[in-house]
Short mmCIF file of C-alpha atoms in Angstrom, two decimals:
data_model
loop_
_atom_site.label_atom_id
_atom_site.label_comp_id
_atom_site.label_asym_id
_atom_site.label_seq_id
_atom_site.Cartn_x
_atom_site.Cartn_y
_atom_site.Cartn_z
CA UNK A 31 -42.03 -31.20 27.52
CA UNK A 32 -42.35 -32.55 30.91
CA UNK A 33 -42.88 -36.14 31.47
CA UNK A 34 -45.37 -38.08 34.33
CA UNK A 35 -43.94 -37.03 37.87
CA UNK A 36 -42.82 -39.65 39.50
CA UNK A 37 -42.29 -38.14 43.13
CA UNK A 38 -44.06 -40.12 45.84
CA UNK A 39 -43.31 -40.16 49.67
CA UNK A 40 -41.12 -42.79 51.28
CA UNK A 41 -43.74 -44.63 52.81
CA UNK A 42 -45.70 -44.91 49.81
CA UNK A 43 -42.17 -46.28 47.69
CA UNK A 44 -41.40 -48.92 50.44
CA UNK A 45 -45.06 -50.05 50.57
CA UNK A 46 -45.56 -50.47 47.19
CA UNK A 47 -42.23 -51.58 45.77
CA UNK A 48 -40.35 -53.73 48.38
CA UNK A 49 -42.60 -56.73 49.69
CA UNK A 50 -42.09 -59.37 51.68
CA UNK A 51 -39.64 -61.48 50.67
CA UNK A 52 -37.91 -59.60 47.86
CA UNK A 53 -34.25 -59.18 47.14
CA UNK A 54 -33.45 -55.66 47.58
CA UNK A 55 -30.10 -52.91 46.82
CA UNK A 56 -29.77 -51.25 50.02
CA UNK A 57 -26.35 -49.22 49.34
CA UNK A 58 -24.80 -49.07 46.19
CA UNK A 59 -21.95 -46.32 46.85
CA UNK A 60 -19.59 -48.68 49.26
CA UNK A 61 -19.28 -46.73 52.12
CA UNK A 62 -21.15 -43.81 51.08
CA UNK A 63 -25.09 -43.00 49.69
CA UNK A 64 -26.21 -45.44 51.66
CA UNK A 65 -29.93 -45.08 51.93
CA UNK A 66 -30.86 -45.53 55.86
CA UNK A 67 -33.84 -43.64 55.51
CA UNK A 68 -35.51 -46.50 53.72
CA UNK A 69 -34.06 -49.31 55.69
CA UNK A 70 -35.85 -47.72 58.69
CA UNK A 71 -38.95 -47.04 56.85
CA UNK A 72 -38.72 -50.67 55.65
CA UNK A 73 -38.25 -52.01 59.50
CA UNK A 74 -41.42 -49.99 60.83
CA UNK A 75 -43.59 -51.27 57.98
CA UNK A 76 -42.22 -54.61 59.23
CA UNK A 77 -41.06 -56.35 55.93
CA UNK A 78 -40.19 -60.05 56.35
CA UNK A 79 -38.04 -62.36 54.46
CA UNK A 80 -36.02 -60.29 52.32
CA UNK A 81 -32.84 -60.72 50.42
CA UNK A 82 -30.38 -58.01 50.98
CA UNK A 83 -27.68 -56.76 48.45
CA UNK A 84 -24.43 -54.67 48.91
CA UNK A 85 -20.92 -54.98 48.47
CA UNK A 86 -20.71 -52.68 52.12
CA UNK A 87 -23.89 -51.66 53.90
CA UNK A 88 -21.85 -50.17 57.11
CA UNK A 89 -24.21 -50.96 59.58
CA UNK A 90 -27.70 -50.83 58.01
CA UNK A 91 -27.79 -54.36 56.97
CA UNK A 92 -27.47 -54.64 60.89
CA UNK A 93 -29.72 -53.01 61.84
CA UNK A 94 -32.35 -54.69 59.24
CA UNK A 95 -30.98 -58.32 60.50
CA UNK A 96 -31.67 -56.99 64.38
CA UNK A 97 -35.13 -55.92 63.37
CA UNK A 98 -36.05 -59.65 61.92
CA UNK A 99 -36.33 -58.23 58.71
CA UNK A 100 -33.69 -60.41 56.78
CA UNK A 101 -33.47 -64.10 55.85
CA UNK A 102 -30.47 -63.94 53.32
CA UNK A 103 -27.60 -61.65 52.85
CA UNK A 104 -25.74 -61.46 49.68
CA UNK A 105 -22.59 -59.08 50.75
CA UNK A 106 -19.05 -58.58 50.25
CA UNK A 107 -18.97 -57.72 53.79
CA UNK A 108 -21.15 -57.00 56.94
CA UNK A 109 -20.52 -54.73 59.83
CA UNK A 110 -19.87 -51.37 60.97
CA UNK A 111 -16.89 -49.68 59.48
CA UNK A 112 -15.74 -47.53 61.70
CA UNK A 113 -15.64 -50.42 64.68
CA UNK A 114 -15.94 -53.66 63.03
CA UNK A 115 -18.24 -56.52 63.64
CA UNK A 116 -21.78 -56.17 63.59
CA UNK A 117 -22.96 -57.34 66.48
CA UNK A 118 -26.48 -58.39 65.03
CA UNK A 119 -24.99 -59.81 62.36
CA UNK A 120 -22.72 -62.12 64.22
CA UNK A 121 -25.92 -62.99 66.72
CA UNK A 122 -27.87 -63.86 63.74
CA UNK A 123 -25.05 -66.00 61.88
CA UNK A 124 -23.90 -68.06 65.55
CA UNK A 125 -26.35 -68.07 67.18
CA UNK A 126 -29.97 -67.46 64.99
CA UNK A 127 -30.82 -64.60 67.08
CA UNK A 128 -33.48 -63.44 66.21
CA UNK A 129 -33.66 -65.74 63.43
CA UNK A 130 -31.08 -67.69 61.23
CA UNK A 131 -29.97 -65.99 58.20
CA UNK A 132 -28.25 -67.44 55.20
CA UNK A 133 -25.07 -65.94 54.27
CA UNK A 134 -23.89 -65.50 50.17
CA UNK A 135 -20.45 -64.42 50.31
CA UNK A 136 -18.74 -62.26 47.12
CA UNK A 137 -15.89 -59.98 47.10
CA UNK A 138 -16.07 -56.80 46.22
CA UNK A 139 -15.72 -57.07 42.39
CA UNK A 140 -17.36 -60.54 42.11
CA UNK A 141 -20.13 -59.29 43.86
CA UNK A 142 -20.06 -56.08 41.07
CA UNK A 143 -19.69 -58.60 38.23
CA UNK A 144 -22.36 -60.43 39.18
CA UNK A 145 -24.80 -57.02 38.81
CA UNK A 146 -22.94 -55.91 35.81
CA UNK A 147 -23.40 -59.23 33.95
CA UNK A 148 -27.20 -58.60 34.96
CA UNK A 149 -26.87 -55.02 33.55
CA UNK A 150 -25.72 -55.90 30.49
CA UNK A 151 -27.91 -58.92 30.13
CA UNK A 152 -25.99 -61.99 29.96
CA UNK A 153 -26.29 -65.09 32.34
CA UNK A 154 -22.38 -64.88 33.83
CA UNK A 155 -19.20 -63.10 32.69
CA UNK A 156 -16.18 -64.66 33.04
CA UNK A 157 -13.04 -63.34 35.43
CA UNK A 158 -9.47 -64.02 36.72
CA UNK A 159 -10.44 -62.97 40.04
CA UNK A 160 -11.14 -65.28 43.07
CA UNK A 161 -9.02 -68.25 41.89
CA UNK A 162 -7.64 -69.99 44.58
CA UNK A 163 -10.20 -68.49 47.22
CA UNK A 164 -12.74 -70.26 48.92
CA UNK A 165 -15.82 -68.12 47.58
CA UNK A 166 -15.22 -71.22 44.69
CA UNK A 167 -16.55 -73.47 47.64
CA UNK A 168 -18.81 -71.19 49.29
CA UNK A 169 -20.47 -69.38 46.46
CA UNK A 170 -22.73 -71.60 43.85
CA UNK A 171 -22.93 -68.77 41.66
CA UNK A 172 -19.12 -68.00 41.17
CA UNK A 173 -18.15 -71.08 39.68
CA UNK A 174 -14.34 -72.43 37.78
CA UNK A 175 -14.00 -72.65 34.19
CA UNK A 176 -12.32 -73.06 31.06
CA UNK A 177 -11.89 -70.07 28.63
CA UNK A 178 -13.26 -72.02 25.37
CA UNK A 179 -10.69 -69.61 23.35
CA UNK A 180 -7.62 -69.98 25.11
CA UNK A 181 -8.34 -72.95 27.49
CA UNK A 182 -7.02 -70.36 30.77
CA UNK A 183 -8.69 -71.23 34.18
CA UNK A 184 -11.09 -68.60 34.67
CA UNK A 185 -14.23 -68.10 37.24
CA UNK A 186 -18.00 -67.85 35.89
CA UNK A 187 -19.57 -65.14 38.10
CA UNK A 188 -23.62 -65.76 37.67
CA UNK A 189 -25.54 -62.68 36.94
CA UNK A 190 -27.46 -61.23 39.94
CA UNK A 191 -31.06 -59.35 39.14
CA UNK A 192 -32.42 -57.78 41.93
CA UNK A 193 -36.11 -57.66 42.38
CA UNK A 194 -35.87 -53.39 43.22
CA UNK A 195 -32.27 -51.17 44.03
CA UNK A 196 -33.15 -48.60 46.52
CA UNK A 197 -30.17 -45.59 45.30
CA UNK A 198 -29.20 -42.97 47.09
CA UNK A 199 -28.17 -39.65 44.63
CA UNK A 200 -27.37 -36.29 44.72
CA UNK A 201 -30.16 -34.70 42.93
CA UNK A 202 -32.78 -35.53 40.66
CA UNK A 203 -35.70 -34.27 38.39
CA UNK A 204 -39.15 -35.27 39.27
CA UNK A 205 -39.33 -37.91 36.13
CA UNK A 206 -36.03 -39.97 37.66
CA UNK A 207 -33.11 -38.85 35.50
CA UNK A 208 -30.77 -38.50 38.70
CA UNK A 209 -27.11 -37.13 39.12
CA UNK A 210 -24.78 -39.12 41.18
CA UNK A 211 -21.39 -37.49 42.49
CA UNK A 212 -18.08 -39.20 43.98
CA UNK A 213 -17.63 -42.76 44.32
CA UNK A 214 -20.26 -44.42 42.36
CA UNK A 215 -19.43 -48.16 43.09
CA UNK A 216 -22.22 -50.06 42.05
CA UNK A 217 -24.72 -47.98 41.28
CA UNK A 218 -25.04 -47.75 37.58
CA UNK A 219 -25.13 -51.74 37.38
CA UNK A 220 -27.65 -51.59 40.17
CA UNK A 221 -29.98 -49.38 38.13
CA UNK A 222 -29.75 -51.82 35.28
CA UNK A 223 -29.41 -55.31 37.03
CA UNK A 224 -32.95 -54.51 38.72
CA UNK A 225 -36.26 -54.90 37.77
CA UNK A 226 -37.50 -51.69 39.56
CA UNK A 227 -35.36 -48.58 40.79
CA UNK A 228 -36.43 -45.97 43.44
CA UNK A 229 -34.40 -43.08 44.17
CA UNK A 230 -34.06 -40.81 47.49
CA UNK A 231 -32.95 -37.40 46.17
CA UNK A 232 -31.06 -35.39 48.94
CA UNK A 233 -32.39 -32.64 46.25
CA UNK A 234 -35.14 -32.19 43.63
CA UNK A 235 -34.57 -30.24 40.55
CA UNK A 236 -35.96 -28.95 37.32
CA UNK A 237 -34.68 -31.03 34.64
CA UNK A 238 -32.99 -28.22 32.51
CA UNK A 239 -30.00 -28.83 35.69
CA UNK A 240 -30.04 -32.33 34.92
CA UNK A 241 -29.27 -31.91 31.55
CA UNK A 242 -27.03 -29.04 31.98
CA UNK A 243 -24.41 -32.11 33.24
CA UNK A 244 -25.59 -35.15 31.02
CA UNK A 245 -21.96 -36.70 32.18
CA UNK A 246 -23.26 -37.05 35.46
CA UNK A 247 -26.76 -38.23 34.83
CA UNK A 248 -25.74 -42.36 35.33
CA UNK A 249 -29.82 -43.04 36.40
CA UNK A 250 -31.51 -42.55 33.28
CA UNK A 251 -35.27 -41.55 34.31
CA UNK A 252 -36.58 -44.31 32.12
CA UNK A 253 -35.21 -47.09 34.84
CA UNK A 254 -37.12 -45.55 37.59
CA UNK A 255 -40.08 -46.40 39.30
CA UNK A 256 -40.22 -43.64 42.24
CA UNK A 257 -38.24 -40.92 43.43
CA UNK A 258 -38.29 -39.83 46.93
CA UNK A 259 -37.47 -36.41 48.36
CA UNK A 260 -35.17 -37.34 51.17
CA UNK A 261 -32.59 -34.88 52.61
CA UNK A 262 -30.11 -36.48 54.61
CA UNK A 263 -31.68 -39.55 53.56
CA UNK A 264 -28.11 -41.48 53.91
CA UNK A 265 -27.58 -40.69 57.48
CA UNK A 266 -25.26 -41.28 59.59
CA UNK A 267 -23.08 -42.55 56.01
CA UNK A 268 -22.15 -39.54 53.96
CA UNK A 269 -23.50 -37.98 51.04
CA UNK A 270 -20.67 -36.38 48.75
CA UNK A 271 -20.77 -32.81 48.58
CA UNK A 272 -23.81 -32.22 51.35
CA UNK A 273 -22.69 -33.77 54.55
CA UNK A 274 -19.78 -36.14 56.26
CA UNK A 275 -19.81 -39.36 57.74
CA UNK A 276 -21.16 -38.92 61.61
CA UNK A 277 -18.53 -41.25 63.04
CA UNK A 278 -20.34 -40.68 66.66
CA UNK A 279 -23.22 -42.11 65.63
CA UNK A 280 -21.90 -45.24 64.31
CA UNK A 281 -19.25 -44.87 67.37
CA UNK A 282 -22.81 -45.26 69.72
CA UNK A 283 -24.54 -47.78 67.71
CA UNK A 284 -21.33 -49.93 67.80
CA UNK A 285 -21.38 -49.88 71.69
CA UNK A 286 -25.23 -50.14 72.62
CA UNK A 287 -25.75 -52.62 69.62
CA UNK A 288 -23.53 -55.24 71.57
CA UNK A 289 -26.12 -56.37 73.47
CA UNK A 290 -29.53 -57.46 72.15
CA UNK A 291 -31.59 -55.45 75.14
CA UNK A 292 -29.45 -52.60 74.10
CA UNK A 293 -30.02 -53.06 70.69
CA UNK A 294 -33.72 -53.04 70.81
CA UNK A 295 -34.03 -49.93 72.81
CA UNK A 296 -31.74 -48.42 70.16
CA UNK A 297 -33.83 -49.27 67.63
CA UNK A 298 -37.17 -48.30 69.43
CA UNK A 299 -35.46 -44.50 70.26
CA UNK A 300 -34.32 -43.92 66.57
CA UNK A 301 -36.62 -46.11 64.25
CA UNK A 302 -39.95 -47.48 65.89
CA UNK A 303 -40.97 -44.48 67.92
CA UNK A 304 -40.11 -42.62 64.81
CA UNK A 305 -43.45 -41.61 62.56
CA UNK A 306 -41.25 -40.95 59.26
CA UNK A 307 -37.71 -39.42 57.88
CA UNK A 308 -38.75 -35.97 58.59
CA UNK A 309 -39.46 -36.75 62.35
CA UNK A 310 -35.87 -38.58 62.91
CA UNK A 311 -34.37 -35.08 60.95
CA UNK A 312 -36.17 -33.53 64.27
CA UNK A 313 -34.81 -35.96 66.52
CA UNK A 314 -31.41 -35.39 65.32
CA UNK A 315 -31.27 -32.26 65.07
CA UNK A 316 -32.11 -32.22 69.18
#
């Protein structure tokens, strides 16, 4: 038996399930499935305030801190991968342009502890790693301690729920039972550290091909709120087994991005004078 469809347009998922001042997942698969497509759609609905999560964003979290969109960052690390800083970022950070952001910083696997002690439902879980870094200054929420068994110094990594995780996947069924392929990072602790899950599909398919690979199905439907059609949603970051990592793209937003004039007419040629996903597919495909 089929269950409720829970397909809706991009637009509609942003609008209705990433407000003002939430904390949002906006890339899950390190340096792949990152989901540009929403950040854009997020910076033309002009969202304010919000909280973004990743252990590597490339350079979306960038672009969303150029656009104003972003008061706080919770990251293992900010820039553009293929170049280096991001240039936003570092205005932001030095210099409050275009407003001051905070800054949470996390490694890697903290930063993945943190969402898997939210997964699984407990308030911290304990770790070897980060002793004798500075995250133990930085961080409130990854914190020394004292193993109550063996009396070892550990570190108490705080559990991090997300308000929504915006994942990109491979494929998935209309009801949100979704197939993710090559490095998954984060994204099966993002799906269960949040409170609300939408997913942009590169492909949507009948559930019998779900279940044909249940190994692969790490997004149950039952955590999902929407699912979004959205081939070559992760552009210009790759999507295993449909399309590479466009290096010139990044290469270009590196070098205009280093100004903020040159920023902003970036951002007006490939996100505000865009009407939705399926125009910017038309605009790069010219």
């Amino acid at each position: 038996m089929t269950g409720v469809s829970k397909l809706t347009s991009l637009e509609e998922a942003v609008r209705r399930f990433v407000p003002d001042g939430c904390t949002v997942v906006l890339g899950a698969g390190l340096e792949a499935l990152i989901p540009f497509a929403c950040g854009y759609e997020i910076v033309r609905q002009k969202r304010r305030g919000l909280t973004l999560v990743a252990p590597i964003s490339d350079m979306l979290f960038d672009v969303l801190i150029g656009a104003g969109a972003v008061e706080r960052v919770i990251a293992a690390w900010v820039g553009n991968v293929s170049e280096g800083s991001g240039h936003n970022f570092r205005r932001a950070v030095e210099h409050s342009e275009p407003n001051r952001i905070q800054v949470v910083d996390h490694s890697n696997l903290t930063l993945a502890l943190a969402l898997h002690a939210a997964a699984l439902g407990v308030p911290y879980l304990p770790a070897r790693t980060a002793l004798g870094t500075d995250l133990l200054a930085s961080n409130p929420h990854v914190q020394p301690m004292v193993c109550p068994f063996t009396g070892d110094r550990l570190v108490g990594v705080e559990a991090l729920r997300p308000d929504v995780a915006v994942l990109a996947v491979q494929r998935a069924d209309v009801e949100g039972n979704a197939h993710v392929i090559g490095n998954l990072g984060v994204v099966k602790d993002a799906a269960r550290a949040a409170g609300t899950v939408v997913l942009l599909a590169e492909e949507i398919v009948a559930s019998e091909v779900i279940r044909e690979e249940p190994n692969r199905t790490l997004v149950p439907g039952f955590l999902v709120s929407a699912v979004v059609h959205a081939p070559r949603g992760c552009h210009p970051s790759p999507c295993y087994g449909y399309y590479d990592r466009d290096h010139e793209f990044f290469h270009h937003y590196h070098a205009v991005s280093r100004t903020r004039e040159g920023f902003l007419a970036w951002l007006d040629e490939w996100v505000l004078s865009v009407s939705d996903h399926e125009d910017y597919l038309r605009r790069l495909s010219g």
